Amino acid sequence: MAQASSVVNINKRKLCLSLPFHGFVVATALLLLCFVPNNVSAAVRRQPSQKLRFDGNGEFKILQVADMHYADGKTTPCLDVLPSQVHGCSDLNTSTFIQRMIEAEKPNLIIFTGDNIFAFDAKDSAKSLNAAFAPAIAARIPWAAVLGNHDQEGTLSREGVMKHIVGLKHTVSQLNPSEAHIIDGFGNYNVEVGGVEGSGFANKSVLNLYFLDSGDYSTVPNIPGYGWIKPSQQLWFQRTSAKLQRGYMRPPKAQKSSAPGLVYFHIPLPEFASFDSSNYTGVRQEGISSASINVGFFTTMVEAGDVKAVFTGHDHLNDFCGQLSGIQLCYAGGFGYHAYGKAGWSRRARVVVASLEKTEIGGWGAVKSIKTWKRLDDRHLTAIDGQVLWSKNSAGKLRK
């Protein structure tokens, strides 16, 4: 494994020959969120077709897939692999990796954290999206997705990409929250995970998942670089978090503290640069490609009080988790074979498992811990960097 201090300089495919800019209205006030009438379109109001909940063993497992960069399947070559791997390597290697991970981990939910397709190289964005998500759909496993900075660079607009995703089978993705009439981006939504069926927590959300569109590229002339999470999105997050916390602390089974929350988006926050090799688990092999301005979303999450971990992609050669102000900031590491990488450094995926506590009468209660590890796309799907992200008693300890 490469040393964390050896930062690799990369000619990143994050910034293409042409950087398409899509005109999002920059939020200028907190009044951007309004309430919509009951006849809001079905595409916006779409709700998950099935209730997500913890399984009979008191666990809920999430597979994070970051930066597939899928294009045209068999004809799309792999990048940054060993010479012995070049022949016959294509997008299909990415699909096979997903299939292997599904078989090995049997996740309750798969989360795709952006740059799902590298649309610049795809002849037909819709077909590329279908192929990219096909393993999850075929496995009939619920899945969610957010957008990266490359998904919209083909035959579909950013809104069009998210609408297409929402229309696919078995997804719990949403175009945008039904209560937000005006909100920046596409793919801002939350998903509630209920307790074990038949338990006292069956009808309570004991784990809350937040998904946000971190944008693509800045549309402000004097601010270069990547996009960011806008004030309208932050206000939606604050309101949603507060509402979920109030519900969790009300009967039945009223709790004294909030249910843990996990947040997923593509572009890392500037705070991901706060760590050095002494205070994270994993590796940092490239710079932190966040927005060039800090819009305060990390502070917003700290103030909310329920967020325990944030998961991003974007920087393919970083796969670390580090804790800051009580929140774990985690990369997944690059997954896709048509994405830039490092020859000899395996593609990888992150797994997160939330576990419930046992009650005195032998039933299942609230979440007691959240753990994570990564798996490498090698012969044995080697598991590395096991770590406790959060527990009721402590946080951030390495799992021995």
Short mmCIF file of C-alpha atoms in Angstrom, two decimals:
data_model
loop_
_atom_site.label_atom_id
_atom_site.label_comp_id
_atom_site.label_asym_id
_atom_site.label_seq_id
_atom_site.Cartn_x
_atom_site.Cartn_y
_atom_site.Cartn_z
CA MET A 1 0.00 0.00 0.00
CA ALA A 2 1.37 3.42 -0.87
CA GLN A 3 2.52 5.71 1.90
CA ALA A 4 -0.01 8.37 2.79
CA SER A 5 2.58 11.10 2.41
CA SER A 6 3.38 10.26 -1.21
CA VAL A 7 0.91 12.37 -3.10
CA VAL A 8 0.54 11.38 -6.73
CA ASN A 9 0.21 14.13 -9.30
CA ILE A 10 -2.42 13.11 -11.80
CA ASN A 11 -3.67 14.51 -15.05
CA LYS A 12 -7.19 14.11 -13.81
CA ARG A 13 -10.10 13.19 -16.00
CA LYS A 14 -12.27 15.11 -13.58
CA LEU A 15 -11.49 18.17 -15.71
CA CYS A 16 -12.18 17.38 -19.37
CA LEU A 17 -11.18 19.11 -22.56
CA SER A 18 -14.47 20.93 -22.37
CA LEU A 19 -16.23 21.66 -19.11
CA PRO A 20 -19.95 22.04 -19.72
CA PHE A 21 -21.62 24.51 -17.43
CA HIS A 22 -25.28 24.08 -16.55
CA GLY A 23 -27.20 27.07 -15.32
CA PHE A 24 -28.25 26.45 -11.78
CA VAL A 25 -29.65 29.52 -10.09
CA VAL A 26 -27.27 30.31 -7.24
CA ALA A 27 -29.21 30.48 -3.99
CA THR A 28 -29.21 33.98 -2.53
CA ALA A 29 -31.46 33.63 0.49
CA LEU A 30 -32.99 31.07 2.79
CA LEU A 31 -36.40 31.92 1.31
CA LEU A 32 -35.60 29.68 -1.65
CA LEU A 33 -37.47 26.79 -0.07
CA CYS A 34 -41.23 26.92 -0.37
CA PHE A 35 -43.97 24.36 0.04
CA VAL A 36 -45.54 22.82 -3.02
CA PRO A 37 -49.21 22.05 -3.66
CA ASN A 38 -50.57 18.53 -3.55
CA ASN A 39 -50.52 18.15 -7.32
CA VAL A 40 -46.71 18.16 -7.54
CA SER A 41 -45.50 15.82 -10.27
CA ALA A 42 -45.09 12.12 -9.56
CA ALA A 43 -41.45 12.27 -10.65
CA VAL A 44 -40.65 14.70 -7.85
CA ARG A 45 -42.84 12.99 -5.23
CA ARG A 46 -41.56 9.50 -5.97
CA GLN A 47 -41.19 7.44 -2.81
CA PRO A 48 -39.38 4.14 -2.35
CA SER A 49 -41.52 1.21 -3.45
CA GLN A 50 -40.48 -0.78 -0.40
CA LYS A 51 -39.69 0.18 3.16
CA LEU A 52 -36.03 -0.15 4.00
CA ARG A 53 -35.41 -1.73 7.36
CA PHE A 54 -32.87 -3.63 9.40
CA ASP A 55 -32.79 -7.38 8.83
CA GLY A 56 -33.65 -10.10 11.32
CA ASN A 57 -30.05 -10.13 12.56
CA GLY A 58 -30.29 -6.51 13.58
CA GLU A 59 -28.02 -5.25 10.79
CA PHE A 60 -28.28 -2.93 7.81
CA LYS A 61 -25.45 -3.15 5.28
CA ILE A 62 -24.62 -0.52 2.66
CA LEU A 63 -22.32 -1.00 -0.32
CA GLN A 64 -20.85 2.28 -1.61
CA VAL A 65 -19.76 2.37 -5.25
CA ALA A 66 -17.83 5.50 -6.19
CA ASP A 67 -16.84 6.72 -9.65
CA MET A 68 -17.78 3.90 -11.99
CA HIS A 69 -17.12 6.19 -15.01
CA TYR A 70 -19.13 3.77 -17.15
CA ALA A 71 -19.30 4.51 -20.89
CA ASP A 72 -20.08 2.03 -23.69
CA GLY A 73 -19.44 -1.34 -22.10
CA LYS A 74 -17.24 -3.86 -23.85
CA THR A 75 -15.76 -1.32 -26.26
CA THR A 76 -14.66 1.09 -23.52
CA PRO A 77 -11.07 0.43 -22.41
CA CYS A 78 -9.72 0.35 -18.88
CA LEU A 79 -7.39 3.07 -17.65
CA ASP A 80 -4.36 2.84 -15.38
CA VAL A 81 -4.12 -0.93 -15.08
CA LEU A 82 -1.08 -3.20 -15.24
CA PRO A 83 0.13 -4.24 -18.73
CA SER A 84 -1.02 -7.78 -18.01
CA GLN A 85 -4.56 -6.48 -17.40
CA VAL A 86 -4.99 -4.34 -20.51
CA HIS A 87 -6.14 -7.01 -22.98
CA GLY A 88 -9.89 -7.51 -22.75
CA CYS A 89 -10.30 -5.03 -19.90
CA SER A 90 -13.38 -2.79 -20.24
CA ASP A 91 -16.43 -1.42 -18.48
CA LEU A 92 -17.49 -5.04 -18.06
CA ASN A 93 -14.78 -5.39 -15.42
CA THR A 94 -16.63 -2.72 -13.45
CA SER A 95 -19.90 -4.64 -13.80
CA THR A 96 -18.24 -7.87 -12.71
CA PHE A 97 -16.79 -6.16 -9.65
CA ILE A 98 -20.27 -4.99 -8.60
CA GLN A 99 -21.62 -8.50 -9.07
CA ARG A 100 -18.83 -9.98 -6.97
CA MET A 101 -19.42 -7.45 -4.21
CA ILE A 102 -23.14 -8.16 -4.18
CA GLU A 103 -22.51 -11.88 -3.90
CA ALA A 104 -19.87 -11.48 -1.19
CA GLU A 105 -21.53 -8.85 1.00
CA LYS A 106 -25.26 -9.26 0.27
CA PRO A 107 -25.96 -5.57 0.99
CA ASN A 108 -29.36 -4.24 1.99
CA LEU A 109 -28.73 -1.08 -0.06
CA ILE A 110 -26.24 -0.04 -2.76
CA ILE A 111 -25.30 3.63 -2.96
CA PHE A 112 -23.64 5.06 -6.09
CA THR A 113 -21.90 8.30 -5.19
CA GLY A 114 -21.57 10.04 -8.54
CA ASP A 115 -19.63 9.96 -11.79
CA ASN A 116 -21.70 6.88 -12.39
CA ILE A 117 -21.02 7.34 -16.09
CA PHE A 118 -18.27 9.18 -17.91
CA ALA A 119 -20.78 10.71 -20.28
CA PHE A 120 -18.14 12.44 -22.42
CA ASP A 121 -17.15 8.99 -23.74
CA ALA A 122 -20.65 7.49 -23.89
CA LYS A 123 -22.54 7.44 -27.20
CA ASP A 124 -25.91 7.34 -25.42
CA SER A 125 -26.13 8.47 -21.80
CA ALA A 126 -29.39 6.62 -21.13
CA LYS A 127 -27.97 3.31 -22.35
CA SER A 128 -24.80 3.91 -20.36
CA LEU A 129 -26.80 4.54 -17.19
CA ASN A 130 -28.86 1.41 -17.77
CA ALA A 131 -25.72 -0.69 -18.12
CA ALA A 132 -23.96 0.93 -15.17
CA PHE A 133 -26.78 0.15 -12.76
CA ALA A 134 -27.72 -3.20 -14.33
CA PRO A 135 -26.01 -5.41 -11.71
CA ALA A 136 -27.96 -3.76 -8.88
CA ILE A 137 -31.21 -3.93 -10.82
CA ALA A 138 -30.68 -7.58 -11.76
CA ALA A 139 -30.00 -8.45 -8.12
CA ARG A 140 -33.28 -6.76 -7.11
CA ILE A 141 -31.47 -4.88 -4.37
CA PRO A 142 -32.65 -1.39 -3.42
CA TRP A 143 -30.18 1.23 -4.59
CA ALA A 144 -29.68 4.97 -4.50
CA ALA A 145 -27.57 7.36 -6.56
CA VAL A 146 -26.32 10.92 -6.56
CA LEU A 147 -24.69 12.84 -9.38
CA GLY A 148 -21.02 13.63 -9.87
CA ASN A 149 -19.39 16.15 -12.17
CA HIS A 150 -19.23 13.89 -15.25
CA ASP A 151 -22.72 12.33 -15.40
CA GLN A 152 -24.22 15.18 -17.47
CA GLU A 153 -21.50 15.57 -20.10
CA GLY A 154 -23.25 13.50 -22.75
CA THR A 155 -26.68 13.25 -24.36
CA LEU A 156 -28.68 14.03 -21.19
CA SER A 157 -28.73 17.18 -19.10
CA ARG A 158 -28.06 16.98 -15.39
CA GLU A 159 -31.79 17.02 -14.69
CA GLY A 160 -32.31 14.45 -17.45
CA VAL A 161 -29.76 12.09 -15.92
CA MET A 162 -31.43 12.20 -12.52
CA LYS A 163 -34.90 11.76 -14.01
CA HIS A 164 -33.65 8.70 -15.87
CA ILE A 165 -32.18 7.25 -12.68
CA VAL A 166 -35.42 7.80 -10.76
CA GLY A 167 -37.30 5.84 -13.43
CA LEU A 168 -35.16 2.70 -13.13
CA LYS A 169 -36.26 -0.40 -11.23
CA HIS A 170 -35.54 -0.97 -7.54
CA THR A 171 -34.13 2.51 -6.95
CA VAL A 172 -35.04 4.61 -3.93
CA SER A 173 -33.52 7.68 -5.60
CA GLN A 174 -35.61 10.83 -5.92
CA LEU A 175 -35.33 13.81 -8.22
CA ASN A 176 -35.71 16.27 -5.35
CA PRO A 177 -37.66 16.50 -2.07
CA SER A 178 -41.39 16.96 -2.51
CA GLU A 179 -41.54 19.74 0.08
CA ALA A 180 -38.89 21.87 -1.62
CA HIS A 181 -40.37 23.90 -4.46
CA ILE A 182 -37.07 25.59 -5.26
CA ILE A 183 -33.81 23.84 -4.48
CA ASP A 184 -30.47 23.80 -6.28
CA GLY A 185 -29.34 20.69 -8.08
CA PHE A 186 -30.97 17.33 -8.72
CA GLY A 187 -30.96 14.30 -6.46
CA ASN A 188 -31.41 15.89 -3.04
CA TYR A 189 -33.45 13.50 -0.89
CA ASN A 190 -33.45 11.42 2.27
CA VAL A 191 -34.20 7.79 2.97
CA GLU A 192 -35.40 6.42 6.30
CA VAL A 193 -34.37 2.96 7.52
CA GLY A 194 -36.80 1.33 9.95
CA GLY A 195 -36.07 -1.07 12.76
CA VAL A 196 -36.52 -4.84 12.59
CA GLU A 197 -39.96 -5.90 11.46
CA GLY A 198 -42.12 -6.84 14.44
CA SER A 199 -39.95 -4.95 16.91
CA GLY A 200 -40.92 -1.85 18.85
CA PHE A 201 -38.81 0.20 16.42
CA ALA A 202 -40.38 -1.23 13.26
CA ASN A 203 -42.20 2.02 12.51
CA LYS A 204 -39.43 4.38 13.54
CA SER A 205 -36.53 5.50 11.38
CA VAL A 206 -33.52 4.32 13.37
CA LEU A 207 -30.99 5.24 10.65
CA ASN A 208 -31.32 8.29 8.41
CA LEU A 209 -29.62 8.59 5.04
CA TYR A 210 -29.19 11.99 3.37
CA PHE A 211 -28.29 12.43 -0.30
CA LEU A 212 -27.22 15.73 -1.88
CA ASP A 213 -26.13 17.04 -5.25
CA SER A 214 -22.68 18.55 -4.72
CA GLY A 215 -22.78 20.06 -8.21
CA ASP A 216 -20.40 19.83 -11.12
CA TYR A 217 -18.50 23.05 -11.86
CA SER A 218 -18.79 26.58 -10.57
CA THR A 219 -21.08 28.84 -12.57
CA VAL A 220 -19.83 31.96 -10.79
CA PRO A 221 -17.26 33.73 -13.04
CA ASN A 222 -14.96 34.79 -10.21
CA ILE A 223 -15.00 31.40 -8.47
CA PRO A 224 -13.10 28.71 -10.40
CA GLY A 225 -13.24 24.95 -9.99
CA TYR A 226 -15.88 22.54 -8.81
CA GLY A 227 -19.42 23.08 -7.59
CA TRP A 228 -20.68 23.06 -4.02
CA ILE A 229 -23.72 22.43 -1.87
CA LYS A 230 -25.86 25.59 -1.99
CA PRO A 231 -27.76 27.41 0.81
CA SER A 232 -31.11 26.07 -0.42
CA GLN A 233 -29.82 22.51 -0.06
CA GLN A 234 -28.39 23.21 3.36
CA LEU A 235 -31.69 24.65 4.55
CA TRP A 236 -33.52 21.55 3.28
CA PHE A 237 -31.02 19.36 5.14
CA GLN A 238 -31.45 21.36 8.37
CA ARG A 239 -35.25 21.15 8.22
CA THR A 240 -35.22 17.45 7.35
CA SER A 241 -32.75 16.57 10.10
CA ALA A 242 -34.72 18.53 12.69
CA LYS A 243 -37.99 16.87 11.63
CA LEU A 244 -36.49 13.39 11.84
CA GLN A 245 -34.99 14.08 15.23
CA ARG A 246 -38.31 15.33 16.60
CA GLY A 247 -40.05 12.20 15.33
CA TYR A 248 -37.44 9.92 16.87
CA MET A 249 -37.85 11.53 20.28
CA ARG A 250 -41.65 11.21 20.26
CA PRO A 251 -43.68 8.13 21.28
CA PRO A 252 -43.89 5.31 20.65
CA LYS A 253 -40.44 4.32 21.90
CA ALA A 254 -39.44 7.92 22.49
CA GLN A 255 -35.65 8.28 22.50
CA LYS A 256 -33.49 10.75 24.40
CA SER A 257 -31.08 11.35 21.50
CA SER A 258 -31.32 11.44 17.71
CA ALA A 259 -31.00 8.48 15.37
CA PRO A 260 -27.63 8.42 13.59
CA GLY A 261 -27.44 10.00 10.14
CA LEU A 262 -25.16 9.20 7.20
CA VAL A 263 -24.63 11.70 4.35
CA TYR A 264 -23.70 10.85 0.75
CA PHE A 265 -22.55 13.15 -2.06
CA HIS A 266 -19.81 13.24 -4.69
CA ILE A 267 -17.38 16.15 -4.26
CA PRO A 268 -15.52 16.18 -0.92
CA LEU A 269 -15.73 19.15 1.41
CA PRO A 270 -12.68 21.34 2.10
CA GLU A 271 -12.56 19.77 5.58
CA PHE A 272 -11.34 16.51 4.02
CA ALA A 273 -7.95 18.26 3.87
CA SER A 274 -7.81 18.50 7.68
CA PHE A 275 -6.02 15.18 8.20
CA ASP A 276 -2.51 13.84 8.04
CA SER A 277 -1.22 10.27 8.21
CA SER A 278 -1.48 10.27 12.01
CA ASN A 279 -5.24 10.72 12.23
CA TYR A 280 -6.95 8.80 9.44
CA THR A 281 -7.42 5.20 8.38
CA GLY A 282 -6.62 4.40 4.73
CA VAL A 283 -4.48 6.28 2.24
CA ARG A 284 -4.27 9.75 0.74
CA GLN A 285 -2.46 9.64 -2.60
CA GLU A 286 -3.74 12.80 -4.25
CA GLY A 287 -4.92 16.26 -3.30
CA ILE A 288 -8.40 17.05 -2.01
CA SER A 289 -10.38 18.27 -5.03
CA SER A 290 -13.08 20.18 -3.21
CA ALA A 291 -14.73 23.43 -4.25
CA SER A 292 -12.44 26.44 -4.09
CA ILE A 293 -14.69 28.08 -1.50
CA ASN A 294 -16.00 26.79 1.82
CA VAL A 295 -19.76 27.25 2.04
CA GLY A 296 -20.07 25.92 5.59
CA PHE A 297 -21.94 22.67 5.02
CA PHE A 298 -19.66 20.82 7.42
CA THR A 299 -20.59 23.27 10.16
CA THR A 300 -24.25 22.84 9.23
CA MET A 301 -23.94 19.08 9.76
CA VAL A 302 -22.11 19.49 13.08
CA GLU A 303 -24.83 21.86 14.30
CA ALA A 304 -27.57 19.43 13.23
CA GLY A 305 -26.16 16.93 15.70
CA ASP A 306 -27.26 13.66 14.11
CA VAL A 307 -24.66 13.12 11.36
CA LYS A 308 -22.06 10.50 12.23
CA ALA A 309 -20.33 10.06 8.86
CA VAL A 310 -20.05 11.55 5.38
CA PHE A 311 -19.18 9.46 2.30
CA THR A 312 -17.87 10.85 -0.99
CA GLY A 313 -15.97 9.87 -4.13
CA HIS A 314 -14.33 12.12 -6.77
CA ASP A 315 -10.69 11.64 -5.70
CA HIS A 316 -10.11 8.06 -6.83
CA LEU A 317 -6.77 7.48 -5.13
CA ASN A 318 -7.96 8.52 -1.69
CA ASP A 319 -9.79 5.95 0.42
CA PHE A 320 -9.37 7.23 3.98
CA CYS A 321 -11.69 7.99 6.86
CA GLY A 322 -10.83 10.69 9.37
CA GLN A 323 -12.86 12.11 12.24
CA LEU A 324 -13.40 15.82 12.68
CA SER A 325 -15.70 17.40 15.28
CA GLY A 326 -17.47 14.09 15.84
CA ILE A 327 -18.11 13.36 12.15
CA GLN A 328 -16.20 10.76 10.13
CA LEU A 329 -15.23 12.02 6.65
CA CYS A 330 -14.76 9.05 4.33
CA TYR A 331 -13.71 8.38 0.77
CA ALA A 332 -14.65 5.11 -0.90
CA GLY A 333 -11.69 4.88 -3.30
CA GLY A 334 -12.08 4.49 -7.06
CA PHE A 335 -14.31 1.66 -8.24
CA GLY A 336 -14.58 1.91 -12.03
CA TYR A 337 -12.09 0.65 -14.58
CA HIS A 338 -12.67 3.48 -17.07
CA ALA A 339 -11.75 5.97 -14.35
CA TYR A 340 -8.24 7.18 -13.66
CA GLY A 341 -6.45 5.12 -11.06
CA LYS A 342 -3.02 3.78 -10.27
CA ALA A 343 -1.68 0.65 -11.94
CA GLY A 344 -1.20 -2.05 -9.30
CA TRP A 345 -3.46 -0.30 -6.79
CA SER A 346 -6.69 -2.30 -6.77
CA ARG A 347 -10.08 -0.80 -7.48
CA ARG A 348 -12.14 -0.88 -4.31
CA ALA A 349 -15.50 -0.43 -2.64
CA ARG A 350 -16.58 0.66 0.84
CA VAL A 351 -18.98 -1.32 3.00
CA VAL A 352 -20.82 0.18 5.99
CA VAL A 353 -22.79 -1.86 8.53
CA ALA A 354 -25.06 -0.40 11.18
CA SER A 355 -25.92 -2.78 14.04
CA LEU A 356 -28.77 -2.60 16.53
CA GLU A 357 -28.57 -3.15 20.26
CA LYS A 358 -30.36 -6.02 21.96
CA THR A 359 -33.06 -5.05 24.43
CA GLU A 360 -33.43 -6.57 27.89
CA ILE A 361 -36.27 -8.77 26.67
CA GLY A 362 -34.30 -10.08 23.70
CA GLY A 363 -35.68 -7.82 21.01
CA TRP A 364 -33.98 -5.24 18.83
CA GLY A 365 -33.58 -1.62 19.83
CA ALA A 366 -31.76 1.44 18.47
CA VAL A 367 -28.47 1.56 16.54
CA LYS A 368 -25.50 0.74 18.79
CA SER A 369 -22.62 0.96 16.28
CA ILE A 370 -21.62 1.75 12.71
CA LYS A 371 -18.61 -0.06 11.24
CA THR A 372 -16.87 0.07 7.88
CA TRP A 373 -14.28 -1.71 5.79
CA LYS A 374 -13.19 -1.76 2.16
CA ARG A 375 -12.85 -4.64 -0.28
CA LEU A 376 -10.31 -4.79 -3.09
CA ASP A 377 -11.05 -6.14 -6.54
CA ASP A 378 -8.44 -8.87 -6.29
CA ARG A 379 -8.77 -12.65 -6.39
CA HIS A 380 -10.05 -12.87 -2.83
CA LEU A 381 -11.94 -9.57 -2.56
CA THR A 382 -9.55 -8.79 0.28
CA ALA A 383 -11.11 -6.82 3.14
CA ILE A 384 -8.97 -4.02 4.59
CA ASP A 385 -9.10 -1.16 7.10
CA GLY A 386 -11.86 -2.40 9.39
CA GLN A 387 -12.95 0.48 11.57
CA VAL A 388 -15.68 1.52 14.01
CA LEU A 389 -17.04 4.81 12.73
CA TRP A 390 -19.41 5.43 15.60
CA SER A 391 -20.83 3.73 18.65
CA LYS A 392 -22.89 4.77 21.64
CA ASN A 393 -19.84 4.43 23.86
CA SER A 394 -16.95 5.54 21.64
CA ALA A 395 -16.09 6.53 18.06
CA GLY A 396 -13.34 6.05 15.53
CA LYS A 397 -11.55 3.10 17.14
CA LEU A 398 -9.81 0.61 14.92
CA ARG A 399 -11.34 -2.84 14.87
CA LYS A 400 -8.68 -5.35 15.95
#
